[in-house]
mmCIF file of C-alpha atoms in Angstrom:
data_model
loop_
_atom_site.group_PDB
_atom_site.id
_atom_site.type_symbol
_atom_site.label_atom_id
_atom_site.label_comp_id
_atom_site.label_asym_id
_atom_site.label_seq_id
_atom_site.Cartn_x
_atom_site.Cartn_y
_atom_site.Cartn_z
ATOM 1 C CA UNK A 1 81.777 -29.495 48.690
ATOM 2 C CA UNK A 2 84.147 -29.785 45.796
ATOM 3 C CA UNK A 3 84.461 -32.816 43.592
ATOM 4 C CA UNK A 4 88.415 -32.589 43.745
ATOM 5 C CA UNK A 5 89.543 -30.337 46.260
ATOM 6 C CA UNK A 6 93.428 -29.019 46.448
ATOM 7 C CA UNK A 7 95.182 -26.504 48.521
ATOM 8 C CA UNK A 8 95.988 -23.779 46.228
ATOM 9 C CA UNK A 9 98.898 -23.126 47.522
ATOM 10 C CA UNK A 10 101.257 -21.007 46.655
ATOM 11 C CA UNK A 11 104.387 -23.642 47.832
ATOM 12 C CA UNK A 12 107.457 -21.640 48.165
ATOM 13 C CA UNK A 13 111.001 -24.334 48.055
ATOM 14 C CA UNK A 14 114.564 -23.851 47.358
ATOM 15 C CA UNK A 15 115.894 -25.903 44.643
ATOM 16 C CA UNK A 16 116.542 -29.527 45.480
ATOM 17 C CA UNK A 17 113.614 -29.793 48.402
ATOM 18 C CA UNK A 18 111.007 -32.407 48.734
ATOM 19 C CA UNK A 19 107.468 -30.986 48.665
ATOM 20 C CA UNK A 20 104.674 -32.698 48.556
ATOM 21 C CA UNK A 21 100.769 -32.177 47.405
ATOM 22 C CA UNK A 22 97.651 -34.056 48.493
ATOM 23 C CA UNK A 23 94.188 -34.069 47.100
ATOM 24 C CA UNK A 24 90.432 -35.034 47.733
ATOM 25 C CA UNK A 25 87.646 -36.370 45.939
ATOM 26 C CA UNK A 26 84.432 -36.832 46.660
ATOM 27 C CA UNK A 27 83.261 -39.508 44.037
ATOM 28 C CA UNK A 28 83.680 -42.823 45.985
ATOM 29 C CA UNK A 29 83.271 -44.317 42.098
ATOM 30 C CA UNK A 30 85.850 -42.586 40.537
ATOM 31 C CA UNK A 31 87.677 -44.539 38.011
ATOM 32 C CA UNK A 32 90.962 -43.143 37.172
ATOM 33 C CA UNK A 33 93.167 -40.153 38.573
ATOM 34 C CA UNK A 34 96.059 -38.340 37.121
ATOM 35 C CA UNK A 35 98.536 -35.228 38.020
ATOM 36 C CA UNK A 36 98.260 -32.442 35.283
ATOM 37 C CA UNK A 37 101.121 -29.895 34.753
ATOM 38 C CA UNK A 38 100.165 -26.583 34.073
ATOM 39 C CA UNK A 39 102.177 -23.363 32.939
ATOM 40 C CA UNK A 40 100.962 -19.819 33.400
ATOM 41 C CA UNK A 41 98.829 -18.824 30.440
ATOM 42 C CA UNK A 42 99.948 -22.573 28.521
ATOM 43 C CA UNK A 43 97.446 -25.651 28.657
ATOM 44 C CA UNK A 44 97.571 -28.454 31.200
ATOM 45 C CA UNK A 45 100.042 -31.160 29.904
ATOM 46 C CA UNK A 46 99.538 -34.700 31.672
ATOM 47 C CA UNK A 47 102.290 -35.278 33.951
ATOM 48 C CA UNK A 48 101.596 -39.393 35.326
ATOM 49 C CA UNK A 49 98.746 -41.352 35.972
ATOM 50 C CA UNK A 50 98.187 -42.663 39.704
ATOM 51 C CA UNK A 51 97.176 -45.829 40.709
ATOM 52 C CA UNK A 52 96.716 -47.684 43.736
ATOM 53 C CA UNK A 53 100.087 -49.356 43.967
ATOM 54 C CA UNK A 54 101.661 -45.615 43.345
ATOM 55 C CA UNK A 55 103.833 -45.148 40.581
ATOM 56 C CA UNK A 56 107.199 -43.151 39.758
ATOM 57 C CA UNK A 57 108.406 -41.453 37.519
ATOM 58 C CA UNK A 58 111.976 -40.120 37.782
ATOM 59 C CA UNK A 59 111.579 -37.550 40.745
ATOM 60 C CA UNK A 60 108.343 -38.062 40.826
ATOM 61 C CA UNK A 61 106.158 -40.186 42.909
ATOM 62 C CA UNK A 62 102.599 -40.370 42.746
ATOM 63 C CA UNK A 63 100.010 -42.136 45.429
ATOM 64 C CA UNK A 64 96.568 -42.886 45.404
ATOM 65 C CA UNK A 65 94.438 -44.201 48.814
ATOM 66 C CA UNK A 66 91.488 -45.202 47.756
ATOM 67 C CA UNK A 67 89.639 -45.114 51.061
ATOM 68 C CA UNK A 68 90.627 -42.250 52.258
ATOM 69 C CA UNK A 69 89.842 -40.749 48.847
ATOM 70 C CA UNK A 70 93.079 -38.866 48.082
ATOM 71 C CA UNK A 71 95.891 -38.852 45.803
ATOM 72 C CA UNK A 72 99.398 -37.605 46.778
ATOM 73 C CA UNK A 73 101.744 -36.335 44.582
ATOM 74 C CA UNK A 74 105.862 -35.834 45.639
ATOM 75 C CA UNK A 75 108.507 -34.214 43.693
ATOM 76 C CA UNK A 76 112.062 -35.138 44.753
ATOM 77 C CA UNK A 77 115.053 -32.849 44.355
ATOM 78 C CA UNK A 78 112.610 -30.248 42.796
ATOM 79 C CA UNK A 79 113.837 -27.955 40.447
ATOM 80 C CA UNK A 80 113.284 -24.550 38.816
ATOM 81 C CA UNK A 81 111.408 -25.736 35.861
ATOM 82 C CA UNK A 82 109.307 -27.297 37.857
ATOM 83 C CA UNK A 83 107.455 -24.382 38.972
ATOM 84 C CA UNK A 84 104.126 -24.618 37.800
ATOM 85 C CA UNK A 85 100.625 -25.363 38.935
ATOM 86 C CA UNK A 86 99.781 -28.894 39.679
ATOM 87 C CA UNK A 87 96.029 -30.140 38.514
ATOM 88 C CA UNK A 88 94.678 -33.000 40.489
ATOM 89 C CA UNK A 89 92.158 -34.986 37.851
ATOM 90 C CA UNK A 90 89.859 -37.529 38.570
ATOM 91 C CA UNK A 91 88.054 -39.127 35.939
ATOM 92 C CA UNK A 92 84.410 -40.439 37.180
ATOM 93 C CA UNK A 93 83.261 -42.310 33.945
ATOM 94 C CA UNK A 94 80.786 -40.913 31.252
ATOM 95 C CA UNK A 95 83.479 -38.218 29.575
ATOM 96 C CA UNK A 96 83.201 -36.317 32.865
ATOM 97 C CA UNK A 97 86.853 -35.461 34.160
ATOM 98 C CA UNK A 98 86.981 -33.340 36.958
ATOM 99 C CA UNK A 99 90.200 -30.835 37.442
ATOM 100 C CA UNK A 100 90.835 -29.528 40.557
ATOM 101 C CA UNK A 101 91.526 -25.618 40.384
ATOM 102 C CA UNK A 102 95.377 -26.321 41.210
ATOM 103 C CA UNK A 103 98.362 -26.500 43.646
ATOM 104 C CA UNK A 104 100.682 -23.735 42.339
ATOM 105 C CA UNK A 105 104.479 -24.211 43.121
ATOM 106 C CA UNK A 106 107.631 -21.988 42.980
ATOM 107 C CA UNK A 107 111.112 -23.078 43.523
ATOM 108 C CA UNK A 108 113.478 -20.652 44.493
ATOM 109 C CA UNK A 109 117.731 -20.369 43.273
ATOM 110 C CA UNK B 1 103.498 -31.254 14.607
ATOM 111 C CA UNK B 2 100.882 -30.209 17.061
ATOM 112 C CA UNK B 3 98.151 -32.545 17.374
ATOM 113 C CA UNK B 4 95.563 -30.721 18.813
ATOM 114 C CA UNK B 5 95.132 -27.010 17.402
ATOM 115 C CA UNK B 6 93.502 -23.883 18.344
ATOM 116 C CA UNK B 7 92.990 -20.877 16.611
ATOM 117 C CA UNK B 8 93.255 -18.009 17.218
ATOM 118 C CA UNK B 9 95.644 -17.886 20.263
ATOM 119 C CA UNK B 10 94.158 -14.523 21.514
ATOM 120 C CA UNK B 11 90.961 -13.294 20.420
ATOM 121 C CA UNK B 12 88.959 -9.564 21.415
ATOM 122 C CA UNK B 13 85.719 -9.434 20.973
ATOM 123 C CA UNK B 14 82.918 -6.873 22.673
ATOM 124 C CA UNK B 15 80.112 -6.948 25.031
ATOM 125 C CA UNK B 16 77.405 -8.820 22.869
ATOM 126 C CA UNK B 17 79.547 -9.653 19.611
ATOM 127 C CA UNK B 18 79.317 -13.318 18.440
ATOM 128 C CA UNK B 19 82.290 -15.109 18.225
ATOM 129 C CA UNK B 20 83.639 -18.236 17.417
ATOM 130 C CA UNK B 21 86.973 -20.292 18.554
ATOM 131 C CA UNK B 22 88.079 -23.277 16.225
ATOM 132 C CA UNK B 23 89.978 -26.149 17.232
ATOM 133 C CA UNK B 24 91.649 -29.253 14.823
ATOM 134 C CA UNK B 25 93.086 -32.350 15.399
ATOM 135 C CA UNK B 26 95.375 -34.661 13.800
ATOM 136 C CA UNK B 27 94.823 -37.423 16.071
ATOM 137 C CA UNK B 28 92.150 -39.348 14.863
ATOM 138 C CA UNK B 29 90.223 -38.945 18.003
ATOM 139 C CA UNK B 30 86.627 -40.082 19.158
ATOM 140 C CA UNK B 31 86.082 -37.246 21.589
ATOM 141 C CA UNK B 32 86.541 -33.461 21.671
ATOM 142 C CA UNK B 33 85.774 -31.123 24.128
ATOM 143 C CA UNK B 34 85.770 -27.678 25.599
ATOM 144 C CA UNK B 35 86.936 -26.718 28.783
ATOM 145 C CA UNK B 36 86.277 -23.038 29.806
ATOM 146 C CA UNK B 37 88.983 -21.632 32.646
ATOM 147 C CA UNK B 38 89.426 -18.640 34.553
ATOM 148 C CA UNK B 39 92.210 -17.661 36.401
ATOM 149 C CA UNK B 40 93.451 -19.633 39.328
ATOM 150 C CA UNK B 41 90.538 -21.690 38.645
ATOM 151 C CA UNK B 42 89.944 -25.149 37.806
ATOM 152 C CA UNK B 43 88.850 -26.122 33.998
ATOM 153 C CA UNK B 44 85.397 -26.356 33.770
ATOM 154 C CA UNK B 45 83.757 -28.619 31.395
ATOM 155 C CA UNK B 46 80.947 -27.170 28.648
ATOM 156 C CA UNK B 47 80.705 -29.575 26.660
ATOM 157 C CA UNK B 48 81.720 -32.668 24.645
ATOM 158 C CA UNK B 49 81.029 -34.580 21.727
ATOM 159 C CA UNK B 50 81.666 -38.437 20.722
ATOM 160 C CA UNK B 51 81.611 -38.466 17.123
ATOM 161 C CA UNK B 52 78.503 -36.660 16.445
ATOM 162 C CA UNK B 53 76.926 -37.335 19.603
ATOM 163 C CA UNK B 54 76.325 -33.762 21.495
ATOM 164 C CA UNK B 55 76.618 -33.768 25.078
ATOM 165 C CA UNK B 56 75.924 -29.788 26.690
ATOM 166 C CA UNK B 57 76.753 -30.184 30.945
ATOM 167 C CA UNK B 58 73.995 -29.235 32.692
ATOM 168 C CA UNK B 59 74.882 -25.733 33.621
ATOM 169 C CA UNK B 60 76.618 -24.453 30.204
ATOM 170 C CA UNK B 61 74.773 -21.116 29.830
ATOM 171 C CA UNK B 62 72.820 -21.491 26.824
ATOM 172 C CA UNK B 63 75.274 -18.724 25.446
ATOM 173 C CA UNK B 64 77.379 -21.316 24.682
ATOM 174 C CA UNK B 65 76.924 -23.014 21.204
ATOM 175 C CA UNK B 66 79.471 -25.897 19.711
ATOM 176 C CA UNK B 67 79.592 -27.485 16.655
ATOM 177 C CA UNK B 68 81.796 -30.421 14.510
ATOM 178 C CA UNK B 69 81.233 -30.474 11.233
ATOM 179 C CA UNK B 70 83.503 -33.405 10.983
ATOM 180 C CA UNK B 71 85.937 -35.680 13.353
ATOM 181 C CA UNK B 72 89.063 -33.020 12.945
ATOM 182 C CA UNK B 73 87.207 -30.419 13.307
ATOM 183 C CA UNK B 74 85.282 -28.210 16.425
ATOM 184 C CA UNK B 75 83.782 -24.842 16.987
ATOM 185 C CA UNK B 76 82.803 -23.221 20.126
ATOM 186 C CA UNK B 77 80.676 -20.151 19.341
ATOM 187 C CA UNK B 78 79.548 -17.636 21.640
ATOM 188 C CA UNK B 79 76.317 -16.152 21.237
ATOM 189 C CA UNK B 80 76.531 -12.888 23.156
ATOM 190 C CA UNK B 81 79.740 -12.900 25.024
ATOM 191 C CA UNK B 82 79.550 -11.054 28.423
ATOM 192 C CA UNK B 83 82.132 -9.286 30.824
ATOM 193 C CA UNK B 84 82.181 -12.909 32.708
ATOM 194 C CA UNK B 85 82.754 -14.810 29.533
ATOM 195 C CA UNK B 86 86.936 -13.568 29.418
ATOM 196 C CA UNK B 87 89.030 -16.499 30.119
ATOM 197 C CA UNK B 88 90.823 -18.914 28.420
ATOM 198 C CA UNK B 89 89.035 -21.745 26.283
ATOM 199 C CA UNK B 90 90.482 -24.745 26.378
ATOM 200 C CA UNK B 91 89.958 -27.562 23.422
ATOM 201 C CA UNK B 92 90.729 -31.482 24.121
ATOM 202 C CA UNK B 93 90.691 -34.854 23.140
ATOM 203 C CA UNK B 94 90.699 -38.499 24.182
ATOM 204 C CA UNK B 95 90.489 -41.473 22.189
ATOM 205 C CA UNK B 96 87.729 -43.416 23.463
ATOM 206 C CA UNK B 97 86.297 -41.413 26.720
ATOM 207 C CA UNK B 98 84.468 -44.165 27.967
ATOM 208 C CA UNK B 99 88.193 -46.474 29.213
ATOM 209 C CA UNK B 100 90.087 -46.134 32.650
ATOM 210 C CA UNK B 101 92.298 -44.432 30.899
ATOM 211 C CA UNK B 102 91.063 -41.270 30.109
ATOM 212 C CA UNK B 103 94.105 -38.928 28.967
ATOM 213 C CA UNK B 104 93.055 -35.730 27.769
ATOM 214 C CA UNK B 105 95.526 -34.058 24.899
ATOM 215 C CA UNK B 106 95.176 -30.245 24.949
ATOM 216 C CA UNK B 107 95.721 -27.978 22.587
ATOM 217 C CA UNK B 108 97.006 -24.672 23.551
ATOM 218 C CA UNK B 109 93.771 -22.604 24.480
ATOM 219 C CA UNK B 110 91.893 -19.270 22.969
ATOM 220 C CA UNK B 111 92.165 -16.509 25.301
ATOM 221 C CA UNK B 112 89.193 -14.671 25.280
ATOM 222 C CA UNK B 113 88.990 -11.048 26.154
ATOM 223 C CA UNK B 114 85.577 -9.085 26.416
ATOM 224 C CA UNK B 115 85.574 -5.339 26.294
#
């Protein structure tokens, strides 16, 4: 089994839909998570950190359930730019972050 | 005003010719390290250092060589790159590495090709 798990995807959405992403972890001792951003060819750019209570960031909502062991990740009112691949990261203590190999999404005119 | 910097953005090399990828940083940062990623895959992990402190994961193929001369400064070299070696090399930092908060700051990758 994977240490973060994701399904790759591809999400197809017009312009202005919801969609949302989930993802597993196996690491019942994982410390932190986060959502990476990721352009084709370009280097993951952090996009929020999640925590327990969730957290939001303009139209963007992010969810963690500890025990279930997965992290959510919602995009309201999505737009074009916002095609990209979405890395779910946990962090599991002693420098080892874990990416998962990515969500990819495409929003459509 | 990039913070973290790799060099060169694209680099050739062939079947069995060393090479080495730099990376800088302006940040002042504890920890560097070097992701390797292949497409529509996750980043995988090599390596890391904090400060001078040299930490190879367990299955980096021994092909796989790093080196920081100083905190700004890191080198991923290559021995004897193979076909499976091509992807894109990713350098990062983090301040501490060892807090809950463990942002990673990218820089913009070395894609390797292998002919």
């Amino acid at each position: 089994r994977k240490e973060v798990e994701q399904d790759p995807g591809p999400f197809n959405v017009p312009e202005g839909a919801t969609v949302a992403f989930n993802c597993t972890y196996s690491n019942s001792a994982s410390q932190s998570f986060f959502w990476y951003r990721q352009d084709c060819r370009k280097e993951p750019k952090l996009l929020m950190s999640v925590y327990s209570s969730g957290n939001e960031d303009g139209r963007f909502t992010a969810q963690l359930n500890r025990a279930s062991q997965y992290i959510s990740l919602l995009i309201r009112d999505s737009k074009l730019s916002d095609s990209a691949t979405y890395l779910c990261v946990v962090y599991g203590g002693g420098f080892k972050t874990i990416f998962g190999a990515g969500t990819r999404l495409f929003v459509k005119a | 005003d990039a913070m973290v910097i790799q060099n060169p953005r694209y680099q050739v090399t062939q079947f069995g010719k060393p090479v080495t990828l730099s990376c800088s940083q302006t940040l002042n940062h504890n920890v560097m390290y070097w992701y390797q990623q292949k497409s529509s895959q996750a980043p995988k992990l090599l390596f890391h250092y904090y400060d001078k402190d040299f930490n190879n994961e367990a299955d980096t193929p021994d092909n796989f060589q790093s080196r920081r001369p100083n905190t700004s400064f890191c080198f991923l070299d290559i021995r004897s790159p193979g076909l499976g070696d091509a992807a894109m090399y990713l350098c990062a930092t983090s301040s501490d590495g060892g807090g809950a908060e463990e942002k990673l700051f990218f820089g913009s990758g070395t894609q390797l090709s292998v002919l």
